[in-house]
mmCIF file of C-alpha atoms in Angstrom:
data_model
loop_
_atom_site.group_PDB
_atom_site.id
_atom_site.type_symbol
_atom_site.label_atom_id
_atom_site.label_comp_id
_atom_site.label_asym_id
_atom_site.label_seq_id
_atom_site.Cartn_x
_atom_site.Cartn_y
_atom_site.Cartn_z
ATOM 1 C CA ASP J 1 -23.695 9.800 -23.375
ATOM 2 C CA SER J 2 -20.402 8.204 -22.377
ATOM 3 C CA GLY J 3 -18.275 10.430 -24.632
ATOM 4 C CA VAL J 4 -17.031 7.422 -26.623
ATOM 5 C CA THR J 5 -18.035 7.507 -30.274
ATOM 6 C CA GLN J 6 -18.251 4.469 -32.504
ATOM 7 C CA THR J 7 -19.035 4.230 -36.193
ATOM 8 C CA PRO J 8 -20.797 2.685 -37.993
ATOM 9 C CA LYS J 9 -23.663 1.789 -35.698
ATOM 10 C CA HIS J 10 -24.865 -0.966 -38.005
ATOM 11 C CA LEU J 11 -23.106 -2.872 -40.738
ATOM 12 C CA ILE J 12 -24.315 -5.644 -42.942
ATOM 13 C CA THR J 13 -21.871 -7.458 -45.144
ATOM 14 C CA ALA J 14 -21.115 -10.790 -46.769
ATOM 15 C CA THR J 15 -18.864 -13.648 -45.809
ATOM 16 C CA GLY J 16 -15.320 -13.190 -46.988
ATOM 17 C CA GLN J 17 -15.499 -9.393 -46.882
ATOM 18 C CA ARG J 18 -13.463 -6.982 -44.728
ATOM 19 C CA VAL J 19 -14.799 -4.153 -42.556
ATOM 20 C CA THR J 20 -13.312 -1.401 -40.408
ATOM 21 C CA LEU J 21 -14.891 -0.233 -37.158
ATOM 22 C CA ARG J 22 -13.911 3.133 -35.780
ATOM 23 C CA CYS J 23 -13.775 4.443 -32.250
ATOM 24 C CA SER J 24 -13.045 7.846 -30.730
ATOM 25 C CA PRO J 25 -12.360 7.701 -26.987
ATOM 26 C CA ARG J 26 -13.456 10.187 -24.374
ATOM 27 C CA SER J 27 -11.374 13.347 -24.354
ATOM 28 C CA GLY J 28 -8.288 12.722 -22.242
ATOM 29 C CA ASP J 29 -8.573 8.939 -22.114
ATOM 30 C CA LEU J 30 -5.465 7.215 -23.357
ATOM 31 C CA SER J 31 -6.618 3.625 -23.288
ATOM 32 C CA VAL J 32 -8.918 2.047 -25.831
ATOM 33 C CA TYR J 33 -10.373 -1.407 -25.527
ATOM 34 C CA TRP J 34 -12.274 -3.546 -27.969
ATOM 35 C CA TYR J 35 -14.827 -6.063 -26.893
ATOM 36 C CA GLN J 36 -16.988 -8.455 -28.822
ATOM 37 C CA GLN J 37 -20.456 -9.402 -27.568
ATOM 38 C CA SER J 38 -22.413 -12.256 -29.032
ATOM 39 C CA LEU J 39 -25.608 -13.687 -27.583
ATOM 40 C CA ASP J 40 -24.110 -16.767 -25.941
ATOM 41 C CA GLN J 41 -20.665 -15.487 -25.033
ATOM 42 C CA GLY J 42 -21.066 -12.206 -23.190
ATOM 43 C CA LEU J 43 -18.443 -9.505 -23.477
ATOM 44 C CA GLN J 44 -15.224 -10.961 -24.735
ATOM 45 C CA PHE J 45 -12.074 -8.886 -24.551
ATOM 46 C CA LEU J 46 -10.239 -8.571 -27.890
ATOM 47 C CA ILE J 47 -7.430 -6.060 -27.555
ATOM 48 C CA GLN J 48 -6.318 -2.936 -25.664
ATOM 49 C CA TYR J 49 -4.177 0.043 -26.749
ATOM 50 C CA TYR J 50 -2.585 2.596 -24.524
ATOM 51 C CA ASN J 51 -1.329 5.826 -26.002
ATOM 52 C CA GLY J 52 -0.823 4.310 -29.379
ATOM 53 C CA GLU J 53 0.777 1.026 -28.273
ATOM 54 C CA GLU J 54 -0.744 -2.397 -27.928
ATOM 55 C CA ARG J 55 -1.099 -3.121 -24.258
ATOM 56 C CA ALA J 56 -2.984 -6.377 -23.911
ATOM 57 C CA LYS J 57 -4.371 -9.004 -26.174
ATOM 58 C CA GLY J 58 -7.333 -11.249 -25.542
ATOM 59 C CA ASN J 59 -9.178 -13.703 -27.675
ATOM 60 C CA ILE J 60 -8.629 -11.848 -30.869
ATOM 61 C CA LEU J 61 -8.569 -13.901 -34.065
ATOM 62 C CA GLU J 62 -5.652 -13.609 -36.514
ATOM 63 C CA ARG J 63 -8.177 -12.335 -39.105
ATOM 64 C CA PHE J 64 -8.738 -9.337 -36.841
ATOM 65 C CA SER J 65 -6.342 -6.488 -36.268
ATOM 66 C CA ALA J 66 -6.498 -3.080 -34.641
ATOM 67 C CA GLN J 67 -4.460 0.067 -34.148
ATOM 68 C CA GLN J 68 -4.588 3.292 -32.286
ATOM 69 C CA PHE J 69 -3.570 6.444 -34.027
ATOM 70 C CA PRO J 70 -1.661 9.499 -32.781
ATOM 71 C CA ASP J 71 -4.918 11.336 -32.204
ATOM 72 C CA LEU J 72 -5.896 8.293 -30.026
ATOM 73 C CA HIS J 73 -8.778 7.122 -32.125
ATOM 74 C CA SER J 74 -8.784 3.417 -32.858
ATOM 75 C CA GLU J 75 -9.835 1.157 -35.635
ATOM 76 C CA LEU J 76 -10.692 -2.519 -35.529
ATOM 77 C CA ASN J 77 -10.267 -4.343 -38.840
ATOM 78 C CA LEU J 78 -12.115 -7.587 -39.413
ATOM 79 C CA SER J 79 -11.218 -9.571 -42.525
ATOM 80 C CA SER J 80 -12.302 -12.785 -44.247
ATOM 81 C CA LEU J 81 -15.548 -12.443 -42.363
ATOM 82 C CA GLU J 82 -17.495 -15.538 -41.302
ATOM 83 C CA LEU J 83 -21.104 -15.913 -40.175
ATOM 84 C CA GLY J 84 -19.864 -16.394 -36.622
ATOM 85 C CA ASP J 85 -18.346 -12.938 -36.540
ATOM 86 C CA SER J 86 -21.784 -11.423 -36.389
ATOM 87 C CA ALA J 87 -21.891 -9.615 -33.052
ATOM 88 C CA LEU J 88 -21.905 -6.307 -31.281
ATOM 89 C CA TYR J 89 -18.438 -4.775 -31.163
ATOM 90 C CA PHE J 90 -17.910 -2.373 -28.310
ATOM 91 C CA CYS J 91 -15.137 0.090 -27.905
ATOM 92 C CA ALA J 92 -14.391 1.399 -24.401
ATOM 93 C CA SER J 93 -11.972 3.932 -23.055
ATOM 94 C CA SER J 94 -10.462 4.742 -19.709
ATOM 95 C CA VAL J 95 -7.987 7.159 -18.292
ATOM 96 C CA GLY J 96 -5.674 4.253 -18.754
ATOM 97 C CA ASN J 97 -3.214 3.841 -15.941
ATOM 98 C CA SER J 98 -1.391 0.859 -17.362
ATOM 99 C CA ARG J 99 -1.064 -0.878 -14.035
ATOM 100 C CA ILE J 100 -4.555 -0.557 -12.627
ATOM 101 C CA THR J 101 -7.783 -1.328 -14.409
ATOM 102 C CA GLY J 102 -10.219 1.472 -13.994
ATOM 103 C CA GLU J 103 -13.778 2.237 -14.865
ATOM 104 C CA LEU J 104 -14.553 1.707 -18.552
ATOM 105 C CA PHE J 105 -16.704 4.020 -20.617
ATOM 106 C CA PHE J 106 -18.335 2.200 -23.500
ATOM 107 C CA GLY J 107 -19.439 3.428 -26.855
ATOM 108 C CA GLU J 108 -22.848 2.525 -28.286
ATOM 109 C CA GLY J 109 -21.345 -0.352 -30.202
ATOM 110 C CA SER J 110 -21.222 -1.412 -33.864
ATOM 111 C CA ARG J 111 -23.646 -4.168 -34.775
ATOM 112 C CA LEU J 112 -22.069 -6.338 -37.465
ATOM 113 C CA THR J 113 -24.204 -8.730 -39.376
ATOM 114 C CA VAL J 114 -22.438 -11.167 -41.747
ATOM 115 C CA LEU J 115 -24.730 -12.856 -44.310
ATOM 116 C CA GLY I 1 -6.940 -17.769 -15.806
ATOM 117 C CA GLN I 2 -10.165 -16.347 -14.497
ATOM 118 C CA ASN I 3 -13.593 -17.691 -13.884
ATOM 119 C CA ILE I 4 -16.636 -15.523 -13.217
ATOM 120 C CA ASP I 5 -20.027 -17.021 -12.444
ATOM 121 C CA GLN I 6 -23.375 -15.331 -12.128
ATOM 122 C CA PRO I 7 -26.934 -16.584 -12.706
ATOM 123 C CA THR I 8 -28.166 -16.377 -16.249
ATOM 124 C CA GLU I 9 -31.616 -14.994 -15.564
ATOM 125 C CA MET I 10 -33.681 -13.667 -12.656
ATOM 126 C CA THR I 11 -37.162 -12.356 -12.347
ATOM 127 C CA ALA I 12 -38.424 -10.008 -9.641
ATOM 128 C CA THR I 13 -41.504 -7.938 -8.897
ATOM 129 C CA GLU I 14 -41.741 -4.187 -9.139
ATOM 130 C CA GLY I 15 -41.089 -2.592 -5.747
ATOM 131 C CA ALA I 16 -39.239 -5.614 -4.401
ATOM 132 C CA ILE I 17 -35.572 -6.236 -3.631
ATOM 133 C CA VAL I 18 -33.308 -8.527 -5.667
ATOM 134 C CA GLN I 19 -29.834 -9.747 -5.062
ATOM 135 C CA ILE I 20 -27.602 -10.789 -7.977
ATOM 136 C CA ASN I 21 -24.663 -12.925 -6.958
ATOM 137 C CA CYS I 22 -21.246 -13.231 -8.600
ATOM 138 C CA THR I 23 -18.415 -15.544 -7.726
ATOM 139 C CA TYR I 24 -14.982 -15.264 -9.168
ATOM 140 C CA GLN I 25 -11.585 -16.919 -9.203
ATOM 141 C CA THR I 26 -8.646 -14.823 -10.186
ATOM 142 C CA SER I 27 -5.058 -13.839 -9.295
ATOM 143 C CA GLY I 28 -3.868 -10.291 -8.794
ATOM 144 C CA PHE I 29 -7.375 -9.057 -7.832
ATOM 145 C CA ASN I 30 -7.711 -5.341 -8.147
ATOM 146 C CA GLY I 31 -11.409 -4.658 -7.812
ATOM 147 C CA LEU I 32 -14.875 -5.850 -8.791
ATOM 148 C CA PHE I 33 -17.148 -3.839 -10.988
ATOM 149 C CA TRP I 34 -20.839 -4.028 -11.759
ATOM 150 C CA TYR I 35 -22.242 -2.755 -15.011
ATOM 151 C CA GLN I 36 -25.764 -2.437 -16.229
ATOM 152 C CA GLN I 37 -26.638 -3.088 -19.870
ATOM 153 C CA HIS I 38 -30.035 -2.555 -21.427
ATOM 154 C CA ALA I 39 -30.725 -4.666 -24.452
ATOM 155 C CA GLY I 40 -28.795 -3.473 -27.463
ATOM 156 C CA GLU I 41 -27.172 -0.630 -25.581
ATOM 157 C CA ALA I 42 -23.755 0.027 -24.100
ATOM 158 C CA PRO I 43 -22.859 -1.211 -20.623
ATOM 159 C CA THR I 44 -22.786 1.522 -18.032
ATOM 160 C CA PHE I 45 -20.874 1.587 -14.778
ATOM 161 C CA LEU I 46 -22.815 0.985 -11.568
ATOM 162 C CA SER I 47 -20.331 0.287 -8.786
ATOM 163 C CA TYR I 48 -16.763 -0.649 -7.822
ATOM 164 C CA ASN I 49 -15.581 -2.560 -4.759
ATOM 165 C CA VAL I 50 -11.926 -3.117 -3.978
ATOM 166 C CA LEU I 51 -12.197 -3.562 -0.186
ATOM 167 C CA ASP I 52 -14.494 -5.979 1.687
ATOM 168 C CA GLY I 53 -17.851 -4.625 2.630
ATOM 169 C CA LEU I 54 -20.920 -2.884 1.321
ATOM 170 C CA GLU I 55 -20.956 0.131 -0.950
ATOM 171 C CA GLU I 56 -24.320 1.870 -1.113
ATOM 172 C CA LYS I 57 -25.366 4.142 -3.951
ATOM 173 C CA GLY I 58 -29.015 5.107 -3.840
ATOM 174 C CA ARG I 59 -31.186 2.092 -4.703
ATOM 175 C CA PHE I 60 -28.167 0.012 -5.631
ATOM 176 C CA SER I 61 -25.625 -1.525 -3.261
ATOM 177 C CA SER I 62 -22.705 -3.803 -3.958
ATOM 178 C CA PHE I 63 -20.978 -6.113 -1.576
ATOM 179 C CA LEU I 64 -17.537 -7.764 -1.742
ATOM 180 C CA SER I 65 -15.830 -10.588 0.135
ATOM 181 C CA ARG I 66 -12.350 -11.061 -1.241
ATOM 182 C CA SER I 67 -11.630 -14.144 0.869
ATOM 183 C CA LYS I 68 -14.634 -15.841 -0.546
ATOM 184 C CA GLY I 69 -14.306 -14.540 -4.105
ATOM 185 C CA TYR I 70 -17.886 -13.322 -3.835
ATOM 186 C CA SER I 71 -19.847 -10.242 -4.626
ATOM 187 C CA TYR I 72 -23.460 -9.313 -4.908
ATOM 188 C CA LEU I 73 -25.407 -6.415 -6.333
ATOM 189 C CA LEU I 74 -28.536 -5.487 -4.396
ATOM 190 C CA LEU I 75 -31.292 -3.587 -6.100
ATOM 191 C CA LYS I 76 -34.013 -2.073 -3.940
ATOM 192 C CA GLU I 77 -37.456 -0.653 -4.768
ATOM 193 C CA LEU I 78 -37.279 -2.261 -8.182
ATOM 194 C CA GLN I 79 -38.634 -0.329 -11.143
ATOM 195 C CA MET I 80 -39.573 -1.594 -14.574
ATOM 196 C CA LYS I 81 -36.612 0.320 -15.992
ATOM 197 C CA ASP I 82 -34.297 -1.859 -13.980
ATOM 198 C CA SER I 83 -35.014 -4.682 -16.410
ATOM 199 C CA ALA I 84 -31.553 -5.177 -17.981
ATOM 200 C CA SER I 85 -28.531 -7.379 -17.873
ATOM 201 C CA TYR I 86 -26.136 -6.910 -14.960
ATOM 202 C CA LEU I 87 -22.536 -7.695 -15.661
ATOM 203 C CA CYS I 88 -19.998 -8.606 -12.992
ATOM 204 C CA ALA I 89 -16.460 -7.768 -14.015
ATOM 205 C CA VAL I 90 -13.109 -8.357 -12.310
ATOM 206 C CA GLY I 91 -10.183 -6.061 -12.500
ATOM 207 C CA ASN I 92 -6.582 -7.229 -12.140
ATOM 208 C CA SER I 93 -3.278 -5.559 -11.524
ATOM 209 C CA GLY I 94 -0.858 -5.584 -14.358
ATOM 210 C CA ASN I 95 -1.607 -5.095 -18.015
ATOM 211 C CA THR I 96 -4.863 -6.988 -18.029
ATOM 212 C CA PRO I 97 -8.182 -5.332 -18.683
ATOM 213 C CA LEU I 98 -11.543 -6.054 -17.087
ATOM 214 C CA VAL I 99 -12.883 -9.578 -17.510
ATOM 215 C CA PHE I 100 -16.624 -9.782 -17.652
ATOM 216 C CA GLY I 101 -19.000 -12.466 -16.602
ATOM 217 C CA LYS I 102 -21.778 -13.451 -19.013
ATOM 218 C CA GLY I 103 -24.276 -11.299 -17.213
ATOM 219 C CA THR I 104 -27.542 -11.845 -15.397
ATOM 220 C CA ARG I 105 -30.669 -10.863 -17.319
ATOM 221 C CA LEU I 106 -33.128 -9.352 -14.826
ATOM 222 C CA SER I 107 -36.766 -9.060 -15.671
ATOM 223 C CA VAL I 108 -38.919 -6.830 -13.477
ATOM 224 C CA ILE I 109 -42.570 -7.685 -13.648
ATOM 225 C CA ALA I 110 -45.628 -5.860 -12.417
#
């Protein structure tokens, strides 16, 4: 158990819909990262938050957004869903020194299926 | 930008030794990580190299050559439970998170 909690574990929805994925980082970790993993692409970095502020942005679509709340949990919002958005979405946390990348602790992931 | 290459698949026999290679091109290098990921599960940390040389941790060892942009993960005394994907990831200084390679799927056979 990494200490990172993600909900829901599985989600099935239809194209055009909107979903919210939730992540609670390890106690004491200030940084939260979101990654998308599909079969042919590997782990793709989406976005990072550090202590409530956006710190880095990767290949995140405009239809996707995220935030980190004062209690440090984070939500990833995916809207206008397309078939290609079906993937495993991982949240990871770290102690979060903003200048040095450290070991990441991953949650179990949220498997999104768009039909 | 960054480029990380590792073989897509490997097969090895139980009890044997396997070496999984990773080459990378990056700027501001700040360490190389190896993660293990069983199918459908979360990646878990295996090793971290920031200086050249070999880091040994039980049955697993990881090697880094910064001048060559090269690392390998060595798994000894392979067990069936070692069947998993092994992800090479590069850390960078500055506000950039880990960048992962596509992973090497290792199958351990009897």
